[in-house]
Structure formats: C-alpha cells, structure tokens
Amino acid sequence: MSMLTPPGMGGKYRITGNRYPRMRRPRNRRRIVLASLASVCALSLGGWGTLQLIDIFSGGTSANAAGSSGKGTGGADCATDAKADKRNPKRDGKKIDLPEPDSIKVNVLNATDRSGLAKSIADKLEKRGFKIGEVTNAPKEFDKKVENTGILMGAPGEDGDARLKVLGTQFKDVENQFDDRKGEDVDFIIGKAYEKLAKEKEADAALTALSDPKPSPSRGRCKD
C-alpha cells in the first residue's frame, strides 16, 4: 500500500504515477468584489466629469434648457419682455411722433451764481432750432439749490413729457419734473453741475433714437 493511500481504503484506491494533485489557495472573493466596485465608481466619476466639461464648453445650454419654463422656448424671459414692452412702447421699433424743436418754447432760468450763463445757453439752444422765451434768474425755491446739470420742467401729460424728452437730448444728467402749468412752454433751470450742452452730433443721434427706436433684440423665440 502506498503512503498516499488513505487509511482504511485497503489499497483499493491507489495513487500511482509521478504526478500529484496540486492544492490551490482559495480565491479571495471580498477582494474581487471591492475591486469591481472601485472600477464602477471610477467609471461613473469619469463620465460625470466629461458631461460637466461638455456643458462648460457648450455654454451651459443644457442647464439653460432645463431652467426655462412656460410654453415654447424662452419661458420667464419671454414673459418679462412682454411686460417691458407694455411699459415701454418704444421697444417695438415703431416710429414715435415727437414735437419738432422749433415748436418748443424754452425758458432758461439761472439757479447758479454765474452771471450771463442763462443768456449763453439760450443763444445756443436757439441756434439748434428751439424757441426761446424768458431768460432770467430762477425762482427762490430753486436758486442755488439745484446740484446736478439742471431741471427740465413742464406741464403734465404725454405732450408735456414729449417736449421735455426732446429738450433733454441737448443735456446730460438732467431731471424731469412737472408742475400745474397750462401752457406748452418748458423751463430749463440751470444747476451747479452744468458745464456745456451735449455735442450737436450726440444730441441729433439721441433725438433720432428717441423718435425712431430700434426694436429690442429678442433673447430667444417666444412661442404661444
């Protein structure tokens, strides 16, 4: 009986030959599972990072698309633009009828301590086509109390507002006010910060933009 024959087998089963079975160490299943999970996590993180880079270089179109609401494209932006159009009719690009400078009578009132300033401004406005009314000192309520370039004052209503807007193209940093006057004349009350009229080219461009505004660029197509 061979030494490799198990006891009690009586020699019935013998191992012969010069080859012997090899005993292998059992595989560590836990290590295999952990390695698999680590691979899945790495692939997931890689895919997420790739999507983020695509979103950044494409301008965030996916985020913008997801953030839009309402019917069609544009969502809240379309609703905001529609409300703005109602408040400001100039946004639709239609030409607005405004009074010509020669139909606007301007009173030039000096609220500063610089003598002769009202007469100088009145002469310049007249050369630009405006009618000139009174040229004098401002009332006490405004005398040396106007800090900015000046105040434009006229009658309330759409007509009065239009006259002030046309005259306002000739100045920078002026304030519009309304009083209870009945006439069509307007006042320019000179303030301490006044230096000079706007350049004639700039004033003409501002008047053109006021009467013939360009339609506002749309942020996107708004559909019903």
Coordinates of C-alpha atoms in Angstrom, one line a residue:
M1 CA 0.0 0.0 0.0
S2 CA 1.3 3.4 -0.9
M3 CA 2.0 6.0 1.7
L4 CA -0.5 8.3 -0.2
T5 CA -3.3 5.8 0.1
P6 CA -5.9 7.0 2.7
P7 CA -6.1 4.8 5.8
G8 CA -8.9 2.3 5.7
M9 CA -9.1 2.1 1.9
G10 CA -7.3 -1.3 2.0
G11 CA -5.3 -0.4 -1.0
K12 CA -8.3 -0.4 -3.3
Y13 CA -7.6 3.1 -4.4
R14 CA -4.0 3.8 -5.0
I15 CA -2.3 6.9 -6.4
T16 CA 0.2 5.8 -9.0
G17 CA 2.5 7.7 -11.3
N18 CA 4.8 10.5 -10.7
R19 CA 2.2 13.4 -10.8
Y20 CA 0.4 14.6 -7.7
P21 CA -2.6 16.9 -7.3
R22 CA -1.7 20.5 -6.5
M23 CA -3.5 22.2 -3.7
R24 CA -4.5 25.8 -4.7
R25 CA -5.2 28.6 -2.2
P26 CA -8.9 29.6 -2.3
R27 CA -9.6 32.8 -4.1
N28 CA -10.3 35.9 -2.0
R29 CA -13.9 36.9 -3.1
R30 CA -14.0 40.0 -1.0
R31 CA -11.0 41.5 -2.8
I32 CA -12.6 40.8 -6.2
V33 CA -15.9 42.4 -5.1
L34 CA -14.1 45.5 -3.8
A35 CA -12.0 45.9 -6.9
S36 CA -15.2 45.7 -9.1
L37 CA -16.9 48.4 -7.0
A38 CA -13.9 50.6 -7.3
S39 CA -13.9 50.2 -11.1
V40 CA -17.6 51.1 -11.3
C41 CA -17.1 54.2 -9.1
A42 CA -14.1 55.4 -11.2
L43 CA -16.1 55.0 -14.5
S44 CA -19.1 56.9 -13.0
L45 CA -16.9 59.8 -11.9
G46 CA -15.2 59.9 -15.2
G47 CA -18.5 60.0 -17.1
W48 CA -19.8 62.8 -14.8
G49 CA -16.7 64.9 -15.3
T50 CA -16.9 64.5 -19.0
L51 CA -20.5 65.8 -19.0
Q52 CA -19.5 68.8 -16.9
L53 CA -16.7 69.7 -19.4
I54 CA -19.1 69.4 -22.3
D55 CA -21.7 71.6 -20.6
I56 CA -19.0 74.3 -19.8
F57 CA -17.6 74.4 -23.3
S58 CA -21.0 74.4 -24.9
G59 CA -22.1 77.5 -22.9
G60 CA -24.3 75.7 -20.5
T61 CA -27.1 75.0 -23.0
S62 CA -28.4 72.0 -21.1
A63 CA -28.7 74.0 -17.9
N64 CA -30.4 76.8 -19.7
A65 CA -32.8 74.5 -21.4
A66 CA -33.7 72.8 -18.1
G67 CA -34.2 76.1 -16.4
S68 CA -36.6 77.5 -18.9
S69 CA -40.3 77.4 -18.1
G70 CA -43.6 78.3 -19.8
K71 CA -44.9 77.4 -23.3
G72 CA -42.3 77.2 -26.0
T73 CA -38.8 78.4 -25.6
G74 CA -37.8 81.5 -23.6
G75 CA -40.1 80.8 -20.6
A76 CA -39.8 83.5 -17.9
D77 CA -37.7 85.7 -20.2
C78 CA -40.5 85.9 -22.8
A79 CA -42.9 86.9 -20.0
T80 CA -40.5 89.6 -18.7
D81 CA -40.0 91.0 -22.2
A82 CA -43.8 91.1 -22.8
K83 CA -44.3 93.1 -19.7
A84 CA -41.5 95.5 -20.5
D85 CA -43.0 96.1 -24.0
K86 CA -46.3 97.2 -22.4
R87 CA -44.5 99.6 -20.1
N88 CA -42.2 101.0 -22.9
P89 CA -43.9 101.1 -26.3
K90 CA -40.6 102.2 -27.9
R91 CA -39.3 98.6 -27.7
D92 CA -41.5 97.5 -30.6
G93 CA -39.5 99.7 -33.0
K94 CA -42.4 101.8 -34.2
K95 CA -41.7 105.4 -35.0
I96 CA -42.9 107.9 -32.4
D97 CA -44.3 111.3 -33.3
L98 CA -42.4 113.9 -31.3
P99 CA -42.7 117.7 -31.4
E100 CA -40.1 119.5 -33.5
P101 CA -37.6 121.7 -31.7
D102 CA -38.9 124.8 -33.3
S103 CA -42.3 124.1 -31.7
I104 CA -40.9 124.0 -28.2
K105 CA -40.6 127.3 -26.3
V106 CA -37.9 127.1 -23.7
N107 CA -37.5 129.4 -20.7
V108 CA -33.9 129.4 -19.5
L109 CA -33.6 130.1 -15.7
N110 CA -30.3 130.5 -14.0
A111 CA -30.1 128.9 -10.5
T112 CA -26.4 129.4 -10.2
D113 CA -24.2 132.3 -9.2
R114 CA -22.6 132.5 -12.7
S115 CA -23.8 135.7 -14.4
G116 CA -24.7 135.6 -18.1
L117 CA -25.0 131.8 -18.2
A118 CA -28.7 131.8 -19.0
K119 CA -28.2 134.1 -22.0
S120 CA -25.3 132.0 -23.3
I121 CA -27.4 128.8 -23.1
A122 CA -30.4 130.4 -24.6
D123 CA -28.4 131.6 -27.7
K124 CA -27.0 128.0 -28.2
L125 CA -30.5 126.4 -27.9
E126 CA -31.9 129.0 -30.4
K127 CA -29.2 128.0 -32.9
R128 CA -30.3 124.4 -32.5
G129 CA -33.8 125.3 -33.5
F130 CA -35.6 125.9 -30.2
K131 CA -37.8 128.9 -29.5
I132 CA -36.6 131.0 -26.6
G133 CA -39.0 132.5 -24.0
E134 CA -37.9 134.1 -20.7
V135 CA -34.2 134.3 -19.9
T136 CA -33.8 135.2 -16.3
N137 CA -32.9 134.1 -12.8
A138 CA -34.6 131.0 -11.3
P139 CA -37.2 131.4 -8.5
K140 CA -36.0 131.4 -4.9
E141 CA -37.2 127.8 -4.4
F142 CA -34.5 126.7 -6.9
D143 CA -31.9 129.5 -6.5
K144 CA -28.5 127.8 -5.8
K145 CA -30.4 124.6 -4.8
V146 CA -30.0 122.6 -8.0
E147 CA -26.9 120.3 -7.7
N148 CA -27.0 118.5 -11.0
T149 CA -26.8 119.8 -14.5
G150 CA -30.3 121.2 -14.3
I151 CA -34.1 120.6 -14.2
L152 CA -36.5 120.4 -17.1
M153 CA -40.0 121.4 -16.0
G154 CA -43.2 121.3 -18.0
A155 CA -46.9 120.6 -18.0
P156 CA -48.0 117.0 -17.1
G157 CA -49.3 114.6 -19.7
E158 CA -48.0 112.9 -22.8
D159 CA -47.4 116.1 -24.7
G160 CA -45.5 117.7 -21.8
D161 CA -43.4 114.6 -21.4
A162 CA -42.6 114.5 -25.1
R163 CA -41.5 118.2 -25.1
L164 CA -39.2 117.5 -22.1
K165 CA -37.7 114.4 -23.8
V166 CA -36.9 116.4 -26.9
L167 CA -35.3 119.2 -25.0
G168 CA -33.5 116.6 -22.8
T169 CA -31.5 115.4 -25.8
Q170 CA -29.4 118.6 -25.5
F171 CA -28.2 117.9 -22.0
K172 CA -26.7 115.3 -19.7
D173 CA -27.7 114.4 -16.2
V174 CA -30.9 116.5 -16.1
E175 CA -34.1 115.8 -14.1
N176 CA -37.6 116.0 -15.5
Q177 CA -40.3 117.5 -13.3
F178 CA -43.9 118.5 -13.9
D179 CA -46.0 121.3 -12.4
D180 CA -49.5 122.6 -12.8
R181 CA -48.9 125.0 -15.7
K182 CA -51.3 125.1 -18.6
G183 CA -49.1 126.4 -21.3
E184 CA -46.8 124.4 -23.7
D185 CA -43.6 126.2 -22.7
V186 CA -40.9 124.3 -20.8
D187 CA -38.3 125.5 -18.3
F188 CA -34.6 124.7 -18.2
I189 CA -33.4 125.5 -14.7
I190 CA -29.6 125.6 -14.8
G191 CA -27.9 123.6 -12.0
K192 CA -24.5 123.9 -10.4
A193 CA -23.0 121.0 -12.3
Y194 CA -23.8 122.5 -15.7
E195 CA -20.7 122.7 -18.0
K196 CA -22.0 122.7 -21.5
L197 CA -24.6 121.4 -23.9
A198 CA -24.3 118.0 -25.3
K199 CA -22.4 117.9 -28.6
E200 CA -24.7 118.6 -31.5
K201 CA -24.0 115.3 -33.2
E202 CA -24.7 113.4 -30.0
A203 CA -27.9 115.4 -29.4
D204 CA -29.1 114.7 -33.0
A205 CA -28.4 111.0 -32.6
A206 CA -30.3 111.0 -29.3
L207 CA -33.2 112.7 -30.9
T208 CA -33.2 110.2 -33.8
A209 CA -33.1 107.3 -31.4
L210 CA -36.0 108.8 -29.4
S211 CA -38.3 109.2 -32.5
D212 CA -37.3 106.1 -34.4
P213 CA -36.2 103.5 -31.8
K214 CA -34.7 100.2 -32.9
P215 CA -36.6 97.1 -31.8
S216 CA -35.1 95.4 -28.8
P217 CA -33.1 92.3 -29.5
S218 CA -35.0 89.2 -28.5
R219 CA -33.4 86.7 -26.1
G220 CA -35.0 83.9 -27.9
R221 CA -38.1 82.8 -29.8
C222 CA -41.2 83.1 -27.8
K223 CA -44.0 80.8 -28.9
D224 CA -47.5 80.5 -27.7

